[in-house]
Each structure stands twice: as C-alpha cells, then as structure tokens.
CSV table of C-alpha atoms in Angstrom, one decimal:
chain,number,residue,atom,x,y,z
Z,1,UNK,CA,60.5,-20.6,79.1
Z,2,UNK,CA,62.5,-17.6,79.7
Z,3,UNK,CA,61.2,-14.2,78.7
Z,4,UNK,CA,63.4,-14.1,75.6
Z,5,UNK,CA,62.0,-17.4,74.4
Z,6,UNK,CA,58.4,-16.3,75.1
Z,7,UNK,CA,59.0,-13.1,72.9
Z,8,UNK,CA,60.6,-15.2,70.2
Z,9,UNK,CA,57.7,-17.7,70.2
Z,10,UNK,CA,55.2,-14.5,70.2
Z,11,UNK,CA,57.2,-13.2,67.2
Z,12,UNK,CA,57.1,-16.5,65.3
Z,13,UNK,CA,53.4,-16.9,66.0
Z,14,UNK,CA,52.7,-13.4,64.6
Z,15,UNK,CA,54.8,-14.3,61.4
Z,16,UNK,CA,52.8,-17.7,61.2
Z,17,UNK,CA,49.6,-15.7,61.4
Z,18,UNK,CA,50.9,-13.3,58.8
Z,19,UNK,CA,51.7,-16.0,56.5
Z,20,UNK,CA,48.4,-17.7,57.0
Z,21,UNK,CA,46.5,-14.4,56.4
Z,22,UNK,CA,48.5,-13.7,53.2
Z,23,UNK,CA,47.9,-17.3,51.9
Z,24,UNK,CA,44.3,-16.8,52.6
Z,25,UNK,CA,44.3,-13.4,50.7
Z,26,UNK,CA,46.3,-14.9,47.9
Z,27,UNK,CA,43.7,-17.7,47.6
Z,28,UNK,CA,40.9,-15.1,47.8
Z,29,UNK,CA,42.5,-13.0,45.2
Z,30,UNK,CA,43.1,-15.9,43.0
Z,31,UNK,CA,39.6,-16.9,43.3
Z,32,UNK,CA,38.4,-13.4,42.5
Z,33,UNK,CA,40.8,-13.2,39.6
Z,34,UNK,CA,39.4,-16.5,38.2
Z,35,UNK,CA,35.9,-15.1,38.7
Z,36,UNK,CA,36.8,-11.9,36.8
Z,37,UNK,CA,38.4,-13.9,34.1
Z,38,UNK,CA,35.4,-16.1,33.8
Z,39,UNK,CA,33.1,-13.1,33.7
Z,40,UNK,CA,35.2,-11.5,31.1
Z,41,UNK,CA,35.2,-14.8,29.0
Z,42,UNK,CA,31.4,-14.8,29.4
Z,43,UNK,CA,31.1,-11.2,28.5
Z,44,UNK,CA,33.4,-11.5,25.5
Z,45,UNK,CA,31.4,-14.8,24.3
Z,46,UNK,CA,28.1,-12.9,24.8
Z,47,UNK,CA,29.3,-10.0,22.8
Z,48,UNK,CA,31.0,-12.0,20.1
Z,49,UNK,CA,27.7,-14.1,19.6
Z,50,UNK,CA,25.6,-10.9,19.6
Z,51,UNK,CA,23.8,-10.2,16.3
Z,52,UNK,CA,24.4,-6.5,17.0
Z,53,UNK,CA,27.8,-4.7,16.3
Z,54,UNK,CA,29.0,-3.3,19.7
Z,55,UNK,CA,31.9,-0.8,20.3
Z,56,UNK,CA,33.3,1.4,23.1
Z,57,UNK,CA,35.0,4.7,22.7
Z,58,UNK,CA,36.7,7.2,25.0
Z,59,UNK,CA,35.9,10.9,25.1
Z,60,UNK,CA,38.5,11.7,22.5
Z,61,UNK,CA,36.6,9.3,20.0
Z,62,UNK,CA,39.2,6.6,19.9
Z,63,UNK,CA,38.0,2.9,19.8
Z,64,UNK,CA,38.6,1.0,22.9
Z,65,UNK,CA,36.6,-2.2,22.0
Z,66,UNK,CA,34.8,-3.8,19.1
Z,67,UNK,CA,32.9,-7.1,19.3
Z,68,UNK,CA,33.2,-10.0,16.7
Z,69,UNK,CA,30.2,-8.7,14.7
Z,70,UNK,CA,31.6,-5.5,14.3
Z,71,UNK,CA,34.9,-7.1,13.0
Z,72,UNK,CA,33.2,-9.5,10.8
Z,73,UNK,CA,31.0,-6.9,9.2
Z,74,UNK,CA,33.9,-4.7,8.0
Z,75,UNK,CA,36.2,-7.8,7.5
Z,76,UNK,CA,38.9,-6.6,9.8
Z,77,UNK,CA,40.7,-7.6,12.9
Z,78,UNK,CA,40.1,-5.9,16.2
Z,79,UNK,CA,43.7,-4.3,16.1
Z,80,UNK,CA,42.6,-2.5,13.0
Z,81,UNK,CA,40.1,-0.6,15.0
Z,82,UNK,CA,41.5,-0.2,18.4
Z,83,UNK,CA,43.1,3.2,19.2
Z,84,UNK,CA,41.7,4.8,16.0
Z,85,UNK,CA,39.2,7.5,15.7
Z,86,UNK,CA,36.4,8.0,13.2
Z,87,UNK,CA,38.4,10.4,11.1
Z,88,UNK,CA,40.9,7.4,10.6
Z,89,UNK,CA,38.3,4.9,10.0
Z,90,UNK,CA,35.7,6.4,7.8
Z,91,UNK,CA,35.4,8.8,4.8
Z,92,UNK,CA,35.3,12.5,5.9
Z,93,UNK,CA,31.6,13.1,5.8
Z,94,UNK,CA,30.6,9.9,7.4
Z,95,UNK,CA,33.2,10.5,10.2
Z,96,UNK,CA,31.8,14.0,10.7
Z,97,UNK,CA,28.2,12.7,11.3
Z,98,UNK,CA,29.3,10.0,13.6
Z,99,UNK,CA,31.5,12.5,15.6
Z,100,UNK,CA,28.6,14.9,15.8
Z,101,UNK,CA,26.3,12.2,17.3
Z,102,UNK,CA,28.9,11.2,19.9
Z,103,UNK,CA,29.3,14.8,20.9
Z,104,UNK,CA,25.5,15.1,21.4
Z,105,UNK,CA,25.4,12.0,23.6
Z,106,UNK,CA,28.4,13.5,25.8
Z,107,UNK,CA,26.8,16.7,25.8
Z,108,UNK,CA,23.2,15.6,27.1
Z,109,UNK,CA,24.7,12.7,29.1
Z,110,UNK,CA,21.7,10.5,27.8
Z,111,UNK,CA,21.2,7.6,25.8
Z,112,UNK,CA,20.0,8.2,22.2
Z,113,UNK,CA,18.7,6.0,19.3
Z,114,UNK,CA,19.3,6.9,15.8
Z,115,UNK,CA,19.9,5.7,12.2
Z,116,UNK,CA,23.5,6.0,11.0
Z,117,UNK,CA,25.2,5.1,7.8
Z,118,UNK,CA,28.8,4.0,7.3
Z,119,UNK,CA,30.8,3.8,4.0
Z,120,UNK,CA,33.7,1.7,3.5
Z,121,UNK,CA,35.8,0.2,0.6
Z,122,UNK,CA,34.6,-3.3,-0.3
Z,123,UNK,CA,38.2,-4.6,-0.9
Z,124,UNK,CA,41.0,-3.0,0.9
Z,125,UNK,CA,43.6,-4.2,3.3
Z,126,UNK,CA,43.2,-1.0,5.4
Z,127,UNK,CA,39.8,0.0,6.5
Z,128,UNK,CA,41.2,3.7,6.8
Z,129,UNK,CA,42.0,3.7,3.0
Z,130,UNK,CA,39.2,5.6,1.1
Z,131,UNK,CA,40.2,5.5,-2.6
Z,132,UNK,CA,37.6,7.3,-4.6
Z,133,UNK,CA,38.1,4.8,-7.6
Z,134,UNK,CA,37.2,1.9,-5.3
Z,135,UNK,CA,33.9,0.4,-5.0
Z,136,UNK,CA,32.4,1.6,-1.7
Z,137,UNK,CA,29.8,-0.3,0.5
Z,138,UNK,CA,27.3,1.6,2.3
Z,139,UNK,CA,25.6,0.2,5.4
Z,140,UNK,CA,22.5,1.5,7.4
Z,141,UNK,CA,22.6,0.9,11.3
Z,142,UNK,CA,20.1,1.5,13.9
Z,143,UNK,CA,22.4,2.6,16.8
Z,144,UNK,CA,21.9,2.9,20.4
Z,145,UNK,CA,24.6,5.1,21.9
Z,146,UNK,CA,24.8,5.7,25.8
Z,147,UNK,CA,27.4,7.5,28.1
Z,148,UNK,CA,29.2,5.6,30.9
Z,149,UNK,CA,32.2,5.7,33.1
Z,150,UNK,CA,35.0,3.3,34.0
Z,151,UNK,CA,36.2,2.6,37.5
Z,152,UNK,CA,38.5,5.7,37.5
Z,153,UNK,CA,35.6,8.0,36.5
Z,154,UNK,CA,36.8,8.3,32.8
Z,155,UNK,CA,33.7,9.2,30.7
Z,156,UNK,CA,33.2,6.7,27.9
Z,157,UNK,CA,30.7,6.1,25.1
Z,158,UNK,CA,29.1,2.8,24.5
Z,159,UNK,CA,27.2,1.7,21.3
Z,160,UNK,CA,25.1,-1.2,20.0
Z,161,UNK,CA,24.1,-1.1,16.4
Z,162,UNK,CA,22.0,-3.4,14.3
Z,163,UNK,CA,22.6,-3.7,10.5
Z,164,UNK,CA,19.3,-2.6,8.9
Z,165,UNK,CA,20.8,-2.3,5.4
Z,166,UNK,CA,18.6,-5.1,3.9
Z,167,UNK,CA,15.5,-3.9,5.7
Z,168,UNK,CA,16.2,-0.3,4.5
Z,169,UNK,CA,16.5,-1.5,1.0
Z,170,UNK,CA,13.3,-3.4,1.1
Z,171,UNK,CA,11.6,-0.4,2.8
Z,172,UNK,CA,12.9,1.8,-0.1
Z,173,UNK,CA,11.7,-0.6,-2.7
Z,174,UNK,CA,8.4,-0.8,-0.9
Z,175,UNK,CA,8.0,2.9,-0.7
Z,176,UNK,CA,8.9,3.2,-4.4
Z,177,UNK,CA,6.3,0.6,-5.1
Z,178,UNK,CA,3.8,2.4,-3.0
Z,179,UNK,CA,4.4,5.8,-4.8
Z,180,UNK,CA,4.1,4.1,-8.2
Z,181,UNK,CA,0.8,2.4,-7.2
Z,182,UNK,CA,-0.4,5.8,-5.7
Z,183,UNK,CA,0.6,7.6,-8.9
Z,184,UNK,CA,-1.2,4.9,-11.1
Z,185,UNK,CA,-4.3,5.2,-8.7
Z,186,UNK,CA,-4.2,9.0,-8.6
Z,187,UNK,CA,-4.1,9.2,-12.5
Z,188,UNK,CA,-6.7,6.5,-13.1
Z,189,UNK,CA,-10.0,7.8,-14.8
Z,190,UNK,CA,-12.1,5.8,-12.4
Z,191,UNK,CA,-12.6,6.7,-8.6
Z,192,UNK,CA,-11.2,4.0,-6.4
Z,193,UNK,CA,-12.2,3.4,-2.8
Z,194,UNK,CA,-10.7,0.7,-0.6
Z,195,UNK,CA,-12.1,-0.2,2.9
Z,196,UNK,CA,-11.1,-2.6,5.7
Z,197,UNK,CA,-13.5,-5.4,6.5
Z,198,UNK,CA,-15.7,-3.1,8.8
Z,199,UNK,CA,-16.2,-0.6,6.1
Z,200,UNK,CA,-13.9,2.1,7.2
Z,201,UNK,CA,-12.1,3.9,4.3
Z,202,UNK,CA,-8.4,2.9,3.8
Z,203,UNK,CA,-7.7,4.5,0.6
Z,204,UNK,CA,-9.3,7.1,-1.7
Z,205,UNK,CA,-7.6,8.0,-5.0
Z,206,UNK,CA,-7.6,11.6,-6.7
Z,207,UNK,CA,-10.6,10.8,-8.8
Z,208,UNK,CA,-12.7,9.9,-5.7
Z,209,UNK,CA,-11.6,13.1,-4.0
Z,210,UNK,CA,-12.8,15.2,-7.0
Z,211,UNK,CA,-16.1,13.2,-7.2
Z,212,UNK,CA,-16.9,13.7,-3.4
Z,213,UNK,CA,-15.2,16.9,-2.6
Z,214,UNK,CA,-13.2,15.5,0.2
Z,215,UNK,CA,-9.5,14.9,0.7
Z,216,UNK,CA,-8.4,11.5,1.5
Z,217,UNK,CA,-7.1,12.6,4.9
Z,218,UNK,CA,-10.6,13.9,5.8
Z,219,UNK,CA,-12.2,10.5,5.5
Z,220,UNK,CA,-9.5,8.0,6.2
Z,221,UNK,CA,-10.9,5.6,9.0
Z,222,UNK,CA,-14.5,6.9,8.5
Z,223,UNK,CA,-17.5,4.7,7.2
Z,224,UNK,CA,-17.6,4.4,3.4
Z,225,UNK,CA,-21.4,4.8,3.5
Z,226,UNK,CA,-20.9,8.5,3.8
Z,227,UNK,CA,-19.8,8.6,0.2
Z,228,UNK,CA,-23.3,7.6,-0.8
Z,229,UNK,CA,-25.2,9.9,1.6
Z,230,UNK,CA,-28.6,9.6,-0.1
Z,231,UNK,CA,-30.4,7.7,2.6
Z,232,UNK,CA,-33.5,7.1,0.4
Z,233,UNK,CA,-31.2,5.3,-2.2
Z,234,UNK,CA,-29.6,3.2,0.5
Z,235,UNK,CA,-33.0,2.3,2.1
Z,236,UNK,CA,-34.5,1.2,-1.3
Z,237,UNK,CA,-31.4,-0.8,-2.2
Z,238,UNK,CA,-31.5,-2.6,1.3
Z,239,UNK,CA,-35.2,-3.6,0.5
Z,240,UNK,CA,-34.3,-5.0,-2.8
Z,241,UNK,CA,-31.5,-7.0,-1.5
Z,242,UNK,CA,-33.4,-8.4,1.5
Z,243,UNK,CA,-35.9,-9.8,-1.1
Z,244,UNK,CA,-33.1,-11.1,-3.5
Z,245,UNK,CA,-30.9,-12.7,-0.8
Z,246,UNK,CA,-33.6,-13.9,1.5
Z,247,UNK,CA,-32.4,-12.2,4.6
Z,248,UNK,CA,-32.7,-8.9,6.1
Z,249,UNK,CA,-30.1,-6.2,4.8
Z,250,UNK,CA,-30.0,-3.1,7.1
Z,251,UNK,CA,-29.5,0.1,5.4
Z,252,UNK,CA,-25.9,1.1,5.7
Z,253,UNK,CA,-22.5,-0.3,4.6
Z,254,UNK,CA,-23.9,-3.9,4.2
Z,255,UNK,CA,-26.0,-2.6,1.2
Z,256,UNK,CA,-22.8,-2.1,-0.8
Z,257,UNK,CA,-21.0,-5.4,0.1
Z,258,UNK,CA,-23.8,-7.9,0.7
Z,259,UNK,CA,-23.3,-9.4,-2.7
Z,260,UNK,CA,-19.6,-9.1,-2.8
Z,261,UNK,CA,-19.4,-11.3,0.3
Z,262,UNK,CA,-20.8,-14.0,-1.8
Z,263,UNK,CA,-17.8,-14.1,-4.2
Z,264,UNK,CA,-19.6,-12.0,-6.8
Z,265,UNK,CA,-18.9,-8.6,-8.0
Z,266,UNK,CA,-21.8,-6.2,-7.3
Z,267,UNK,CA,-22.3,-3.7,-10.1
Z,268,UNK,CA,-24.9,-1.1,-9.5
Z,269,UNK,CA,-26.0,2.4,-10.4
Z,270,UNK,CA,-25.9,5.0,-7.8
Z,271,UNK,CA,-26.0,8.8,-7.3
Z,272,UNK,CA,-23.0,10.3,-5.6
Z,273,UNK,CA,-23.8,13.5,-3.7
Z,274,UNK,CA,-20.8,15.9,-3.7
Z,275,UNK,CA,-20.3,17.8,-0.5
Z,276,UNK,CA,-21.6,20.9,-2.3
Z,277,UNK,CA,-25.0,19.2,-3.1
Z,278,UNK,CA,-24.5,18.2,-6.7
Z,279,UNK,CA,-25.4,14.7,-7.8
Z,280,UNK,CA,-23.4,12.5,-10.1
Z,281,UNK,CA,-24.6,9.4,-11.6
Z,282,UNK,CA,-22.1,6.5,-11.3
Z,283,UNK,CA,-21.7,2.9,-11.9
Z,284,UNK,CA,-20.1,1.3,-8.8
Z,285,UNK,CA,-18.5,-2.2,-8.8
Z,286,UNK,CA,-17.6,-3.6,-5.5
Z,287,UNK,CA,-15.5,-6.8,-4.8
Z,288,UNK,CA,-14.3,-8.3,-1.8
Z,289,UNK,CA,-10.6,-8.6,-0.8
Z,290,UNK,CA,-9.4,-11.9,0.7
Z,291,UNK,CA,-6.2,-13.3,2.3
Z,292,UNK,CA,-4.7,-16.7,1.8
Z,293,UNK,CA,-7.1,-18.4,4.1
Z,294,UNK,CA,-10.1,-16.8,2.1
Z,295,UNK,CA,-11.0,-14.4,4.9
Z,296,UNK,CA,-12.3,-11.1,3.9
Z,297,UNK,CA,-9.8,-8.4,4.8
Z,298,UNK,CA,-11.4,-5.4,3.0
Z,299,UNK,CA,-13.5,-4.3,0.1
Z,300,UNK,CA,-12.6,-2.6,-3.1
Z,301,UNK,CA,-14.9,-0.3,-5.0
Z,302,UNK,CA,-14.3,1.1,-8.6
Z,303,UNK,CA,-16.7,4.0,-9.4
Z,304,UNK,CA,-17.1,5.3,-12.9
Z,305,UNK,CA,-18.9,8.7,-13.7
Z,306,UNK,CA,-21.7,7.8,-16.2
Z,307,UNK,CA,-23.0,11.3,-16.6
Z,308,UNK,CA,-21.7,11.4,-20.3
Z,309,UNK,CA,-23.4,8.1,-21.0
Z,310,UNK,CA,-26.8,9.2,-19.2
Z,311,UNK,CA,-26.5,12.4,-21.5
Z,312,UNK,CA,-26.2,10.2,-24.7
Z,313,UNK,CA,-29.0,8.0,-23.6
Z,314,UNK,CA,-31.1,11.1,-23.0
Z,315,UNK,CA,-30.2,12.4,-26.5
Z,316,UNK,CA,-31.2,8.8,-27.8
Z,317,UNK,CA,-34.5,9.0,-26.2
Z,318,UNK,CA,-35.3,12.4,-27.4
Z,319,UNK,CA,-34.3,11.1,-31.0
Z,320,UNK,CA,-36.5,8.1,-30.4
Z,321,UNK,CA,-39.3,10.5,-29.3
Z,322,UNK,CA,-38.8,12.7,-32.3
Z,323,UNK,CA,-38.8,9.6,-34.6
Z,324,UNK,CA,-41.9,8.3,-33.1
Z,325,UNK,CA,-43.9,11.7,-33.0
Z,326,UNK,CA,-42.5,14.1,-35.5
Z,327,UNK,CA,-41.6,11.6,-38.5
Z,328,UNK,CA,-44.7,9.4,-38.0
Z,329,UNK,CA,-47.2,12.2,-38.7
Z,330,UNK,CA,-46.0,13.1,-42.2
Z,331,UNK,CA,-45.1,9.5,-43.0
Z,332,UNK,CA,-48.7,8.5,-42.1
Z,333,UNK,CA,-50.0,10.9,-44.5
Z,334,UNK,CA,-47.5,9.9,-47.4
Z,335,UNK,CA,-48.3,6.3,-46.7
Z,336,UNK,CA,-52.0,6.9,-46.6
Z,337,UNK,CA,-52.1,8.9,-50.0
Z,338,UNK,CA,-50.0,6.3,-51.6
Z,339,UNK,CA,-52.3,3.5,-50.5
Z,340,UNK,CA,-55.3,5.4,-51.7
Z,341,UNK,CA,-53.5,5.9,-55.1
Z,342,UNK,CA,-52.7,2.2,-55.2
Z,343,UNK,CA,-56.2,1.3,-54.3
Z,344,UNK,CA,-57.7,3.3,-57.3
Z,345,UNK,CA,-59.3,6.1,-55.4
Z,346,UNK,CA,-57.9,8.6,-58.0
Z,347,UNK,CA,-58.9,6.5,-60.9
Z,348,UNK,CA,-57.1,4.0,-63.1
Z,349,UNK,CA,-53.4,4.8,-63.3
Z,350,UNK,CA,-51.2,3.9,-66.4
Z,351,UNK,CA,-49.5,0.7,-65.8
Z,352,UNK,CA,-46.0,2.3,-65.4
Z,353,UNK,CA,-47.3,4.9,-63.2
Z,354,UNK,CA,-49.0,2.2,-61.1
Z,355,UNK,CA,-45.8,0.2,-60.9
Z,356,UNK,CA,-43.9,3.3,-59.5
Z,357,UNK,CA,-46.7,4.3,-57.1
Z,358,UNK,CA,-46.6,0.6,-55.7
Z,359,UNK,CA,-42.9,0.8,-55.1
Z,360,UNK,CA,-43.2,4.0,-53.4
Z,361,UNK,CA,-46.1,2.6,-51.2
Z,362,UNK,CA,-44.1,-0.5,-50.5
Z,363,UNK,CA,-41.1,1.6,-49.3
Z,364,UNK,CA,-43.3,3.9,-47.2
Z,365,UNK,CA,-44.4,0.7,-45.5
Z,366,UNK,CA,-40.9,-0.4,-45.1
Z,367,UNK,CA,-40.0,3.0,-43.5
Z,368,UNK,CA,-42.7,2.7,-41.0
Z,369,UNK,CA,-41.3,-0.8,-40.1
Z,370,UNK,CA,-37.9,0.7,-39.7
Z,371,UNK,CA,-39.4,3.4,-37.3
Z,372,UNK,CA,-41.1,0.6,-35.3
Z,373,UNK,CA,-37.7,-1.2,-35.3
Z,374,UNK,CA,-36.1,1.9,-33.7
Z,375,UNK,CA,-38.9,1.9,-31.1
Z,376,UNK,CA,-38.5,-1.7,-30.6
Z,377,UNK,CA,-34.9,-1.3,-29.6
Z,378,UNK,CA,-36.0,0.9,-26.7
Z,379,UNK,CA,-38.6,-1.6,-25.7
Z,380,UNK,CA,-35.7,-4.4,-25.7
Z,381,UNK,CA,-33.6,-2.1,-23.5
Z,382,UNK,CA,-36.5,-1.7,-21.2
Z,383,UNK,CA,-37.4,-5.4,-21.1
Z,384,UNK,CA,-40.6,-4.6,-22.6
Z,385,UNK,CA,-40.2,-6.3,-26.0
Z,386,UNK,CA,-42.3,-9.3,-26.9
Z,387,UNK,CA,-41.0,-11.6,-29.6
Z,388,UNK,CA,-43.5,-13.4,-32.0
Z,389,UNK,CA,-41.7,-16.1,-34.0
Z,390,UNK,CA,-43.3,-17.1,-37.4
Z,391,UNK,CA,-42.4,-18.9,-40.6
Z,392,UNK,CA,-41.9,-16.8,-43.7
Z,393,UNK,CA,-41.4,-17.7,-47.4
Z,394,UNK,CA,-37.9,-16.6,-48.2
Z,395,UNK,CA,-38.4,-16.4,-51.9
Z,396,UNK,CA,-41.1,-13.7,-51.4
Z,397,UNK,CA,-38.9,-11.7,-49.0
Z,398,UNK,CA,-36.0,-11.9,-51.7
Z,399,UNK,CA,-38.3,-10.7,-54.4
Z,400,UNK,CA,-39.6,-7.8,-52.4
Z,401,UNK,CA,-36.0,-6.9,-51.8
Z,402,UNK,CA,-35.2,-6.9,-55.4
Z,403,UNK,CA,-38.1,-4.8,-56.3
Z,404,UNK,CA,-37.3,-2.3,-53.5
Z,405,UNK,CA,-33.7,-1.9,-54.7
C-alpha cells in the first residue's frame, strides 16, 4: 500500500473505532436511562402506594412533588399543587404555621417531627379557594420534615405525613371521658382506690386524698397497704383469714384481697390512719377487676367513712345504758309498790280502785318488758340473743290488750 492509502486506512480505522465507541456509549446510556426510568417508576409506585402523604418543596415553599395519597386526601390532581406555595393552598392561619415549621427546618438543617393541622373546603373545584361560608374540613397530621439537596446543590424540603385525624378524635373523646370519670370520682362521697394486680396504687380519688392526707401523685405506684398502716390490724386480720380460708395469709396486701380473689366482695371495717396520726373508722369493700379471659388485672376498693355511724351507735348504746340503769331503778319501785297493793299489803281496796291498780300494775310489767326488748335488740346485734319459742293462747293476749288500752 502507498503511504496515502495507509493513512486513509488508519483514518478509516479511527472512524470505525469512534463509531463503535459511540454505539457502545449510546447503548450504555440507553441502559442507564432505562434503569433510571425503572427506578423512577418503582419510586413513584412506592410513593403512590404509601399510606403516608409525601411532598417535596423548594426553599421558596413551592410544591415540587406530591404523591397519590396527598392528592387523594384533598381530592385534587397533582397539577393543582405543583408550583404553588402554602399561601396559595391553605387558609392564612394554616399557611403561616406550615411556613414557620418549614423555615425552622431550613434554619436548623435538621429533621423534625411535629403535629400539623390543615383546613380546606369539603367541596371546591379549587383547593386554593377558601370561602368562609363553605364547610371546612380539618385534618391532623403527624409530620416528619427533613432538609435535602438535589444534584445541583439546591436546598429542598421533604415531608412525610400520616393522617391521624381519627386517632386524635378518639384520643380527644377518651380524654373527655377520662376527665368526666375523674370528675365523678373526685366528687364521689366515698374514697375510691384502684390498684394493679400486684397491689400498687393506680388511682386515688379526692375523698381518699382527704382521708389519708396524701395527694395521688405521692402514692401512685406504691403499695396500697400503706393506706392501712396499722400493723396490728393487718396482723390480726391475716390470722383470721388464715383460719377462715384454710391457708396461710401473710400480713400485707394479701390481707385486703384474699377473699376478693375468690370472686366475692370483701367488706370489712378498718381504721384508716391519717398521715397526721388521726384515726378514722371506715367500711372497706374490695373487689377484683378481671379482663375478658377472667384474669385479675387489679383491685378496686370503695371506702366509706363510718365515723357518724359509729357516733350514732355510741349514742344508742348510751341510751340503752340509760334505759337499763336509770329507768329500771324507779320502775322497779313503782312495779313493786303496785304489786304490793294488788297483793293486799295495804289492806282491802274498793273494787273500782283495785281494778285501776291492777291496770297500772299490768302496764308497769309491760313497761319492764319493753325495756327488756330494747336491751334484747342490743343482744340481737351482738349475736348473744337466745330465742325460746312457746305456744300462747291468743284469746288471753287479745283480752290483755283490750284491758290495757
């Protein structure tokens, strides 16, 4: 070959190599483009099937991207959001709060989690329309916002938000229910104490706080046994329960709940000791709290101050004592004197006077029996009354009643 032909072949070879390299680069670029497109489709599918609303904004606050959940939530197409700012999409107060949160993300350059609220018309062709007369829908969101950059170094803001509107409504209803229950408990005339299954205090109402001198926060999580801190009472009760149930009951919390575990309400009198040392007689009823599987989850105690009842009982006992001692002495003399008159000690009485004395004597006897009946009531309450059943002639009783009246 001539030098010119060799140079021509060399030039042709270089051209062929350039074409081959270009074809390889084109093929590689095509593969990369396909991979990017596949990744974009995968990303779009992932974001569109995400249960969270996702969005992307630039530093000026303009929407660059919203996923399907975001669109479906507000009933608008993507083009209704792209390029718009919060001021164009939401009412002024909502937009201001969202904008302040975004500025804080850009300022700190850190991701943040927050609860945000959006308000938009329920029925409007344009999401940016905010007619005061329209029915507005408010949604609560648990948002995570974070800063990021694109390939050119432009600062962007990404966000993912879960719709927690229904959860917030339920939580609000629960809080209102709990406030109502707390108010009811605090205004109850009885002290109410709830514990967990281990006997640690979970609830103490206002009456219980007054009765013990502790605030609820001071005793939460502590053993309920401290509310009855008379160790002698607890030890005596443990001994009685051990005999009754046929097993050893150790002095402590089990003393209060051993019978309640057997599906019965344990009702006992105790003395509550206030933190200042004063004692209050109470009637305590304890029941077990169970779940659907009948497992014990805790215990509930209702405590009634019986100081007034004890005072009335004391007055009654004093009255009974007065009746038995102060009234019996003069009545015995009256009955004895009338008995002697009826028996003729003072001589023969006129028939009419004798009848009157007999009536007085019988009613004195009746009064003695009434006093004995009052004393018998005390015996009945203390379990010391012995009943002796006999047959009586009803005609004689009726005749006596007619005479007495």
